[in-house]
Coordinates of C-alpha atoms in Angstrom, one line a residue:
M1 CA 2.1 -58.0 15.1
P2 CA 3.5 -58.8 18.5
S3 CA 4.9 -62.3 19.0
Y4 CA 3.8 -64.7 21.7
K5 CA 7.1 -63.9 23.5
E6 CA 6.3 -60.2 23.7
H7 CA 2.7 -60.9 24.9
V8 CA 4.1 -63.2 27.7
L9 CA 6.7 -60.7 28.7
V10 CA 4.3 -57.7 28.9
S11 CA 1.8 -59.8 30.8
I12 CA 4.4 -60.6 33.5
V13 CA 5.5 -56.9 33.7
M14 CA 1.9 -55.8 34.1
V15 CA 0.8 -58.3 36.7
F16 CA 3.9 -58.2 38.8
P17 CA 3.0 -54.9 40.7
F18 CA -0.2 -56.7 41.9
F19 CA 0.9 -60.3 42.4
Q20 CA 4.3 -61.7 43.0
D21 CA 3.0 -65.2 43.6
V22 CA 4.1 -67.5 40.7
F23 CA 0.7 -69.1 40.4
Y24 CA -1.0 -65.8 39.7
I25 CA 1.8 -64.7 37.4
A26 CA 1.3 -67.9 35.5
L27 CA -2.4 -67.2 35.2
A28 CA -1.6 -63.7 33.7
V29 CA 0.6 -65.5 31.1
I30 CA -2.3 -67.8 30.3
G31 CA -4.7 -64.9 30.0
A32 CA -2.4 -63.1 27.6
S33 CA -1.9 -66.2 25.5
M34 CA -5.5 -67.3 25.5
I35 CA -6.7 -64.3 23.5
D36 CA -5.1 -65.4 20.3
M37 CA -6.9 -68.8 20.4
D38 CA -9.3 -67.2 17.9
H39 CA -6.7 -67.6 15.2
H40 CA -7.3 -70.4 12.8
V41 CA -4.0 -72.0 13.6
N42 CA -5.2 -72.7 17.1
Q43 CA -8.4 -74.6 16.2
K44 CA -6.9 -77.9 17.4
N45 CA -6.2 -76.4 20.8
I46 CA -9.7 -75.0 21.0
T47 CA -11.1 -78.4 20.3
I48 CA -9.1 -79.7 23.3
V49 CA -10.4 -76.9 25.4
G50 CA -14.0 -77.7 24.4
L51 CA -13.5 -81.4 25.2
L52 CA -12.0 -80.5 28.6
G53 CA -15.0 -78.4 29.3
I54 CA -17.4 -81.2 28.4
I55 CA -15.4 -83.8 30.5
L56 CA -15.2 -81.4 33.4
A57 CA -18.9 -80.8 33.3
L58 CA -19.7 -84.5 33.3
I59 CA -17.3 -85.2 36.2
L60 CA -18.6 -82.3 38.3
Y61 CA -22.2 -83.4 37.6
I62 CA -21.4 -86.9 38.8
L63 CA -19.8 -85.5 41.9
H64 CA -22.7 -83.2 42.5
L65 CA -20.5 -80.2 42.1
P66 CA -21.3 -77.0 40.0
Y67 CA -21.1 -78.5 36.5
L68 CA -21.8 -75.1 35.0
V69 CA -18.1 -74.5 35.2
G70 CA -17.5 -77.1 32.4
I71 CA -20.3 -75.9 30.3
L72 CA -18.9 -72.3 30.4
I73 CA -15.5 -73.7 29.2
A74 CA -17.2 -75.5 26.3
L75 CA -19.2 -72.4 25.5
M76 CA -16.0 -70.3 25.5
A77 CA -14.4 -72.8 23.0
L78 CA -17.4 -72.5 20.8
L79 CA -17.2 -68.7 20.8
F80 CA -13.6 -68.9 19.8
Y81 CA -14.5 -71.0 16.9
L82 CA -17.2 -68.5 15.8
S83 CA -15.1 -65.4 16.5
E84 CA -12.9 -63.8 13.8
H85 CA -9.3 -63.1 14.8
R86 CA -9.2 -59.8 16.7
G87 CA -12.9 -59.8 16.9
F88 CA -15.1 -60.3 20.0
M89 CA -12.5 -62.2 21.9
H90 CA -10.1 -59.2 21.6
S91 CA -12.8 -56.8 23.0
L92 CA -13.2 -55.6 26.5
L93 CA -16.4 -57.7 26.9
G94 CA -14.6 -60.7 25.4
I95 CA -11.6 -60.6 27.8
I96 CA -14.0 -60.3 30.8
F97 CA -15.9 -63.4 29.5
I98 CA -12.7 -65.3 28.8
S99 CA -11.3 -64.4 32.3
A100 CA -14.5 -65.6 33.9
C101 CA -14.5 -68.9 32.0
I102 CA -10.9 -69.7 32.8
G103 CA -11.3 -68.6 36.3
F104 CA -14.3 -70.9 36.7
F105 CA -12.2 -73.7 35.3
V106 CA -9.5 -73.1 37.8
L107 CA -12.0 -72.9 40.6
G108 CA -13.8 -76.1 39.5
A109 CA -10.6 -78.1 39.1
Y110 CA -9.2 -76.8 42.4
T111 CA -12.5 -77.7 44.3
M112 CA -12.6 -81.1 42.8
M113 CA -9.0 -81.9 43.8
S114 CA -9.5 -80.5 47.2
D115 CA -12.5 -82.8 47.8
Y116 CA -10.1 -85.7 47.1
G117 CA -7.5 -84.5 49.5
V118 CA -5.0 -83.3 47.0
S119 CA -2.6 -80.7 48.6
I120 CA -2.9 -77.1 47.5
K121 CA 0.6 -77.0 45.9
I122 CA 0.0 -80.1 43.8
S123 CA -3.4 -78.8 42.8
L124 CA -2.0 -75.5 41.6
I125 CA 0.8 -77.3 39.8
I126 CA -1.7 -79.6 38.0
I127 CA -4.0 -76.7 37.0
S128 CA -1.1 -74.6 35.8
L129 CA 0.3 -77.4 33.7
I130 CA -3.0 -78.3 32.1
L131 CA -3.6 -74.7 31.1
G132 CA -0.1 -74.2 29.9
I133 CA 0.0 -77.4 27.8
V134 CA -3.4 -76.6 26.1
I135 CA -3.0 -72.8 25.6
L136 CA 0.7 -71.8 25.4
N137 CA 3.0 -71.9 22.4
K138 CA 4.6 -75.3 22.4
K139 CA 8.1 -73.8 22.5
L140 CA 7.2 -72.0 25.7
V141 CA 5.7 -75.0 27.6
P142 CA 9.0 -76.8 28.8
I143 CA 10.4 -73.7 30.5
Y144 CA 7.0 -72.7 31.8
A145 CA 6.5 -76.1 33.3
F146 CA 9.9 -76.2 34.8
I147 CA 9.5 -72.8 36.5
I148 CA 6.0 -73.6 37.7
I149 CA 6.9 -76.9 39.3
L150 CA 10.1 -75.6 40.8
A151 CA 8.6 -72.4 42.2
L152 CA 5.4 -73.9 43.6
L153 CA 7.2 -76.9 45.2
F154 CA 9.7 -74.7 47.0
T155 CA 7.3 -71.9 48.0
S156 CA 7.0 -71.9 51.8
S157 CA 3.3 -71.0 51.9
Q158 CA 0.6 -71.0 49.2
A159 CA -2.9 -69.6 49.2
F160 CA -5.8 -69.8 46.8
N161 CA -8.2 -66.9 46.2
T162 CA -10.9 -66.9 43.6
Y163 CA -10.9 -63.2 43.1
Y164 CA -7.2 -63.1 42.6
V165 CA -7.5 -65.8 40.0
F166 CA -10.0 -63.8 37.9
I167 CA -8.0 -60.5 38.3
A168 CA -4.7 -62.1 37.3
I169 CA -6.2 -63.6 34.2
L170 CA -7.9 -60.3 33.3
I171 CA -4.7 -58.3 33.7
G172 CA -2.9 -60.8 31.4
A173 CA -5.7 -60.5 28.8
L174 CA -5.7 -56.7 29.1
S175 CA -2.0 -56.6 28.5
H176 CA -2.5 -58.5 25.2
I177 CA -5.1 -56.0 24.0
I178 CA -3.0 -53.0 24.9
L179 CA -0.1 -54.4 22.9
D180 CA -2.4 -55.1 19.9
L181 CA -3.8 -51.6 20.0
F182 CA -0.3 -50.3 19.0
T183 CA -0.4 -52.3 15.8
K184 CA -1.7 -51.1 12.4
A185 CA -4.5 -53.6 12.5
G186 CA -5.9 -52.2 15.7
V187 CA -8.6 -53.9 17.9
E188 CA -12.4 -53.9 17.9
L189 CA -12.4 -52.8 21.5
F190 CA -16.2 -52.7 21.9
S191 CA -17.2 -55.7 19.8
P192 CA -20.0 -56.8 19.4
I193 CA -21.6 -53.4 20.2
T194 CA -19.5 -51.8 17.4
S195 CA -17.0 -53.1 14.8
Q196 CA -15.0 -49.8 15.0
K197 CA -11.3 -50.4 15.3
F198 CA -9.2 -48.6 17.9
H199 CA -5.5 -47.9 17.8
K200 CA -2.8 -46.1 19.7
L201 CA -4.9 -43.5 21.4
A202 CA -7.0 -46.2 23.0
G203 CA -3.8 -48.1 23.9
F204 CA -2.4 -45.1 25.7
T205 CA -5.7 -44.6 27.5
L206 CA -5.9 -48.2 28.8
L207 CA -2.2 -48.0 29.7
G208 CA -2.8 -44.8 31.6
L209 CA -5.7 -46.3 33.5
Y210 CA -3.5 -49.3 34.4
L211 CA -0.7 -47.1 35.6
G212 CA -3.2 -45.1 37.6
A213 CA -4.3 -48.3 39.4
V214 CA -0.7 -49.1 40.2
I215 CA 0.0 -45.7 41.6
I216 CA -3.1 -45.7 43.7
S217 CA -2.3 -49.1 45.1
V218 CA 1.2 -48.0 45.9
V219 CA 0.0 -44.8 47.6
M220 CA -2.6 -46.7 49.6
Y221 CA -0.7 -49.8 50.5
G222 CA 2.9 -48.9 50.1
N223 CA 5.2 -51.8 49.4
H224 CA 2.4 -54.3 49.8
F225 CA 0.7 -53.1 46.7
L226 CA -3.0 -53.7 46.1
W227 CA -3.5 -57.4 47.0
F228 CA -1.1 -58.0 49.8

């Protein structure tokens, strides 16, 4: 079974051709790490995620902002509780749902801080640190926090794009699934439609589709890749 270090490394490698911005790379790392929150050892962290969702929903409701964001986070936490390890949350539908929920959390938190005049750099640092502390392996958090703070503070320009947020998280989550497909246990790729487990062939297929997307982006956009 791949370690958290391997999942983080692969997520960075896979997202880098599309995003060289440290914030979106961080989101890919979050996406790759979030998938394993369905493991029983992470129940404490899932409880925190659920509470954050409820608190965010209440704050956004009071501020007359889209409180559905917080409700989705709480719902995601509940599904992690109910899902077996490498079950629905490791499926294609699961990672789309997870990416949307985390993406909405990022959007909600960013919107709330923007309304109070918090600068974009500080907002992205706070969002990245919250996600990192709650989701990442504790051994990884110090170096993650150091890199995020340093990189974002000294970046000359910074932009926020909702679509980029979702795509970066999804690429990270997809990298996790691809890596797991090359293990003996396999992955229920199309759960809950079917509980059939897929292995290396599916892994090579998804990897081929990813590489195809990278090649197309290079051909069409040259050194700017797909999103630049």
